[in-house]
Short mmCIF file of the C-alpha atoms (twelve columns), coordinates in Angstrom:
data_MODEL
# 
_entry.id   MODEL 
# 
loop_
_atom_site.group_PDB 
_atom_site.id 
_atom_site.type_symbol 
_atom_site.label_atom_id 
_atom_site.label_alt_id 
_atom_site.label_comp_id 
_atom_site.label_asym_id 
_atom_site.label_seq_id 
_atom_site.Cartn_x 
_atom_site.Cartn_y 
_atom_site.Cartn_z 
_atom_site.pdbx_PDB_model_num 
ATOM 1   C CA . MET A 1   87.958  92.773  104.501 1 
ATOM 2   C CA . LEU A 2   91.215  90.877  104.640 1 
ATOM 3   C CA . LYS A 3   93.259  90.826  101.445 1 
ATOM 4   C CA . TYR A 4   96.359  88.897  100.507 1 
ATOM 5   C CA . VAL A 5   99.090  89.918  98.092  1 
ATOM 6   C CA . ASN A 6   100.906 86.627  97.589  1 
ATOM 7   C CA . THR A 7   101.639 83.235  99.069  1 
ATOM 8   C CA . GLY A 8   104.569 80.884  99.284  1 
ATOM 9   C CA . VAL A 9   105.416 77.469  100.623 1 
ATOM 10  C CA . VAL A 10  108.164 78.098  103.180 1 
ATOM 11  C CA . PHE A 11  110.269 76.039  105.567 1 
ATOM 12  C CA . GLN A 12  111.693 78.644  107.960 1 
ATOM 13  C CA . GLU A 13  108.687 80.461  109.403 1 
ATOM 14  C CA . ILE A 14  107.369 77.641  111.615 1 
ATOM 15  C CA . PRO A 15  109.834 75.020  112.920 1 
ATOM 16  C CA . ASP A 16  109.144 71.445  111.793 1 
ATOM 17  C CA . GLU A 17  106.330 72.532  109.459 1 
ATOM 18  C CA . VAL A 18  105.966 72.956  105.704 1 
ATOM 19  C CA . THR A 19  104.042 76.185  105.776 1 
ATOM 20  C CA . LEU A 20  101.831 78.000  103.322 1 
ATOM 21  C CA . ALA A 21  102.611 81.633  104.186 1 
ATOM 22  C CA . ILE A 22  99.833  84.019  103.175 1 
ATOM 23  C CA . ASN A 23  101.058 87.635  103.038 1 
ATOM 24  C CA . ILE A 24  98.229  89.916  104.106 1 
ATOM 25  C CA . SER A 25  98.021  93.582  103.127 1 
ATOM 26  C CA . ASN A 26  96.772  96.706  104.933 1 
ATOM 27  C CA . CYS A 27  99.254  96.334  107.789 1 
ATOM 28  C CA . PRO A 28  98.695  99.089  110.335 1 
ATOM 29  C CA . CYS A 29  101.981 98.474  112.182 1 
ATOM 30  C CA . HIS A 30  104.335 100.201 109.689 1 
ATOM 31  C CA . CYS A 31  107.460 99.012  111.497 1 
ATOM 32  C CA . PRO A 32  110.521 101.123 110.641 1 
ATOM 33  C CA . GLY A 33  112.841 99.002  108.520 1 
ATOM 34  C CA . CYS A 34  110.051 96.604  107.543 1 
ATOM 35  C CA . HIS A 35  111.131 94.275  104.740 1 
ATOM 36  C CA . SER A 36  107.491 93.879  103.620 1 
ATOM 37  C CA . TYR A 37  106.476 97.520  103.289 1 
ATOM 38  C CA . TYR A 38  104.531 96.565  100.145 1 
ATOM 39  C CA . LEU A 39  101.977 95.076  102.578 1 
ATOM 40  C CA . TRP A 40  101.223 98.458  104.148 1 
ATOM 41  C CA . GLU A 41  98.673  99.379  101.478 1 
ATOM 42  C CA . ASP A 42  95.154  97.955  101.199 1 
ATOM 43  C CA . VAL A 43  95.795  95.928  98.043  1 
ATOM 44  C CA . GLY A 44  95.417  92.375  96.812  1 
ATOM 45  C CA . LEU A 45  92.734  89.747  96.533  1 
ATOM 46  C CA . PRO A 46  90.071  88.886  99.123  1 
ATOM 47  C CA . LEU A 47  91.231  86.417  101.764 1 
ATOM 48  C CA . ASP A 48  88.155  84.422  102.651 1 
ATOM 49  C CA . THR A 49  87.098  80.810  103.032 1 
ATOM 50  C CA . ASP A 50  86.897  80.371  99.251  1 
ATOM 51  C CA . ALA A 51  90.505  81.502  98.874  1 
ATOM 52  C CA . LEU A 52  91.560  79.128  101.669 1 
ATOM 53  C CA . ASP A 53  89.738  76.262  99.968  1 
ATOM 54  C CA . ASP A 54  91.587  77.060  96.739  1 
ATOM 55  C CA . PHE A 55  94.944  77.121  98.560  1 
ATOM 56  C CA . VAL A 56  94.316  73.786  100.240 1 
ATOM 57  C CA . LYS A 57  93.151  72.276  96.956  1 
ATOM 58  C CA . LYS A 58  96.381  73.478  95.317  1 
ATOM 59  C CA . PHE A 59  98.869  72.764  98.139  1 
ATOM 60  C CA . GLY A 60  96.994  70.420  100.500 1 
ATOM 61  C CA . ASN A 61  99.246  67.368  100.403 1 
ATOM 62  C CA . ASP A 62  102.428 69.465  100.341 1 
ATOM 63  C CA . ILE A 63  101.804 71.592  103.446 1 
ATOM 64  C CA . THR A 64  101.332 70.938  107.151 1 
ATOM 65  C CA . CYS A 65  100.564 74.482  108.293 1 
ATOM 66  C CA . VAL A 66  98.816  77.649  107.116 1 
ATOM 67  C CA . ALA A 67  100.390 80.890  108.362 1 
ATOM 68  C CA . PHE A 68  98.615  84.216  108.251 1 
ATOM 69  C CA . MET A 69  101.433 86.722  107.817 1 
ATOM 70  C CA . GLY A 70  99.816  89.889  109.119 1 
ATOM 71  C CA . GLY A 71  96.167  90.754  109.408 1 
ATOM 72  C CA . ASP A 72  96.586  93.104  112.348 1 
ATOM 73  C CA . ALA A 73  93.982  95.439  110.843 1 
ATOM 74  C CA . ASP A 74  91.345  92.714  111.317 1 
ATOM 75  C CA . PRO A 75  92.299  90.281  114.101 1 
ATOM 76  C CA . LYS A 76  88.716  88.993  114.392 1 
ATOM 77  C CA . GLY A 77  88.813  88.124  110.705 1 
ATOM 78  C CA . ILE A 78  92.098  86.253  111.177 1 
ATOM 79  C CA . ASN A 79  90.576  84.382  114.110 1 
ATOM 80  C CA . MET A 80  87.558  83.375  112.034 1 
ATOM 81  C CA . LEU A 81  89.811  82.070  109.250 1 
ATOM 82  C CA . ALA A 82  91.890  80.121  111.781 1 
ATOM 83  C CA . GLN A 83  88.717  78.499  113.102 1 
ATOM 84  C CA . TYR A 84  87.688  77.647  109.555 1 
ATOM 85  C CA . VAL A 85  91.016  75.981  108.753 1 
ATOM 86  C CA . HIS A 86  90.855  73.883  111.931 1 
ATOM 87  C CA . GLU A 87  87.247  72.855  111.288 1 
ATOM 88  C CA . GLU A 88  87.552  72.087  107.578 1 
ATOM 89  C CA . TYR A 89  91.171  70.893  107.455 1 
ATOM 90  C CA . PRO A 90  91.990  69.380  110.863 1 
ATOM 91  C CA . MET A 91  95.234  67.904  109.524 1 
ATOM 92  C CA . LEU A 92  96.662  71.419  109.108 1 
ATOM 93  C CA . LYS A 93  98.152  73.570  111.826 1 
ATOM 94  C CA . VAL A 94  97.452  77.305  111.932 1 
ATOM 95  C CA . ALA A 95  99.937  80.082  112.639 1 
ATOM 96  C CA . TRP A 96  99.619  83.845  112.896 1 
ATOM 97  C CA . TYR A 97  102.434 86.357  112.568 1 
ATOM 98  C CA . SER A 98  101.334 89.586  114.253 1 
ATOM 99  C CA . GLY A 99  103.316 92.789  114.541 1 
ATOM 100 C CA . ARG A 100 101.506 93.748  117.735 1 
ATOM 101 C CA . LEU A 101 103.000 93.576  121.213 1 
ATOM 102 C CA . ARG A 102 100.141 91.383  122.466 1 
ATOM 103 C CA . VAL A 103 97.425  89.163  121.081 1 
ATOM 104 C CA . PRO A 104 94.237  91.264  121.015 1 
ATOM 105 C CA . SER A 105 91.671  90.296  123.655 1 
ATOM 106 C CA . MET A 106 89.022  89.531  121.023 1 
ATOM 107 C CA . VAL A 107 91.203  86.750  119.589 1 
ATOM 108 C CA . CYS A 108 90.884  83.217  120.931 1 
ATOM 109 C CA . LYS A 109 94.486  82.032  121.140 1 
ATOM 110 C CA . ALA A 110 93.304  78.424  121.340 1 
ATOM 111 C CA . ASP A 111 92.356  78.687  117.648 1 
ATOM 112 C CA . PHE A 112 96.057  78.894  116.745 1 
ATOM 113 C CA . ASP A 113 98.830  76.331  116.988 1 
ATOM 114 C CA . TYR A 114 101.509 79.030  116.693 1 
ATOM 115 C CA . ILE A 115 101.495 82.778  117.300 1 
ATOM 116 C CA . LYS A 116 104.359 85.174  116.595 1 
ATOM 117 C CA . ILE A 117 104.050 88.566  118.221 1 
ATOM 118 C CA . GLY A 118 106.177 91.670  118.208 1 
ATOM 119 C CA . PRO A 119 106.938 94.510  115.832 1 
ATOM 120 C CA . PHE A 120 110.132 94.380  113.809 1 
ATOM 121 C CA . LEU A 121 112.732 96.567  115.500 1 
ATOM 122 C CA . ARG A 122 115.772 96.736  113.243 1 
ATOM 123 C CA . HIS A 123 118.266 97.306  116.071 1 
ATOM 124 C CA . LEU A 124 117.020 94.132  117.830 1 
ATOM 125 C CA . GLY A 125 116.855 92.001  114.687 1 
ATOM 126 C CA . PRO A 126 114.435 89.363  113.394 1 
ATOM 127 C CA . LEU A 127 113.481 86.039  115.012 1 
ATOM 128 C CA . LYS A 128 116.795 84.436  114.031 1 
ATOM 129 C CA . GLU A 129 118.728 86.873  116.258 1 
ATOM 130 C CA . PRO A 130 118.973 86.163  120.005 1 
ATOM 131 C CA . THR A 131 118.503 89.913  120.612 1 
ATOM 132 C CA . THR A 132 115.068 89.998  118.951 1 
ATOM 133 C CA . ASN A 133 112.035 91.385  120.720 1 
ATOM 134 C CA . GLN A 134 109.778 89.129  118.610 1 
ATOM 135 C CA . ARG A 135 108.560 85.829  120.049 1 
ATOM 136 C CA . LEU A 136 107.096 82.699  118.503 1 
ATOM 137 C CA . TYR A 137 104.819 80.659  120.743 1 
ATOM 138 C CA . ARG A 138 103.553 77.103  120.183 1 
ATOM 139 C CA . GLN A 139 100.401 75.808  121.807 1 
ATOM 140 C CA . ALA A 140 101.208 72.918  124.135 1 
ATOM 141 C CA . PRO A 141 98.876  69.918  124.596 1 
ATOM 142 C CA . ASP A 142 97.519  71.462  127.817 1 
ATOM 143 C CA . GLY A 143 96.500  74.645  125.947 1 
ATOM 144 C CA . THR A 144 99.255  76.860  127.296 1 
ATOM 145 C CA . PHE A 145 101.698 78.564  124.951 1 
ATOM 146 C CA . GLU A 146 105.430 77.955  125.147 1 
ATOM 147 C CA . ASP A 147 108.055 80.308  123.766 1 
ATOM 148 C CA . ILE A 148 109.975 78.467  121.028 1 
ATOM 149 C CA . THR A 149 111.837 81.495  119.645 1 
ATOM 150 C CA . ALA A 150 115.205 79.986  120.542 1 
ATOM 151 C CA . ARG A 151 114.608 77.306  117.887 1 
ATOM 152 C CA . PHE A 152 115.554 79.964  115.310 1 
ATOM 153 C CA . TRP A 153 118.941 80.682  116.873 1 
ATOM 154 C CA . LYS A 154 122.015 78.910  115.614 1 
ATOM 155 C CA . LYS A 155 123.876 77.150  118.392 1 
# 
């Protein structure tokens, strides 16, 4: 079962979106230097369709995107929640931040508008550093995914 620890309305995680970031616990990645190590444990409240309905009821008119921050322990569950958001709230975009190197084969990428992949490697830096190994992809109208990571880099 997916669980979340907290949420926040953020402006930096997904370019051009006002995003409800949902921080998901039980992260199996355990990246050295992780700034969210409190998400390593299996703690928090159930993240299910009822919780999503409550979030949209609370934040609906103030957000344009829902971002699942983690969930690598249950990628099928994340995929099901992404499908639910798109079906029930078609005005919202869906993002997933994964610490894995690749999107698992059981996940349908088409169910996401944005996908960030890559573990945090301190010596390479986060998304805002041009040296990062992490990548943020946006689904294009033709269904392909384009790398938009450079949008985080100051010019």
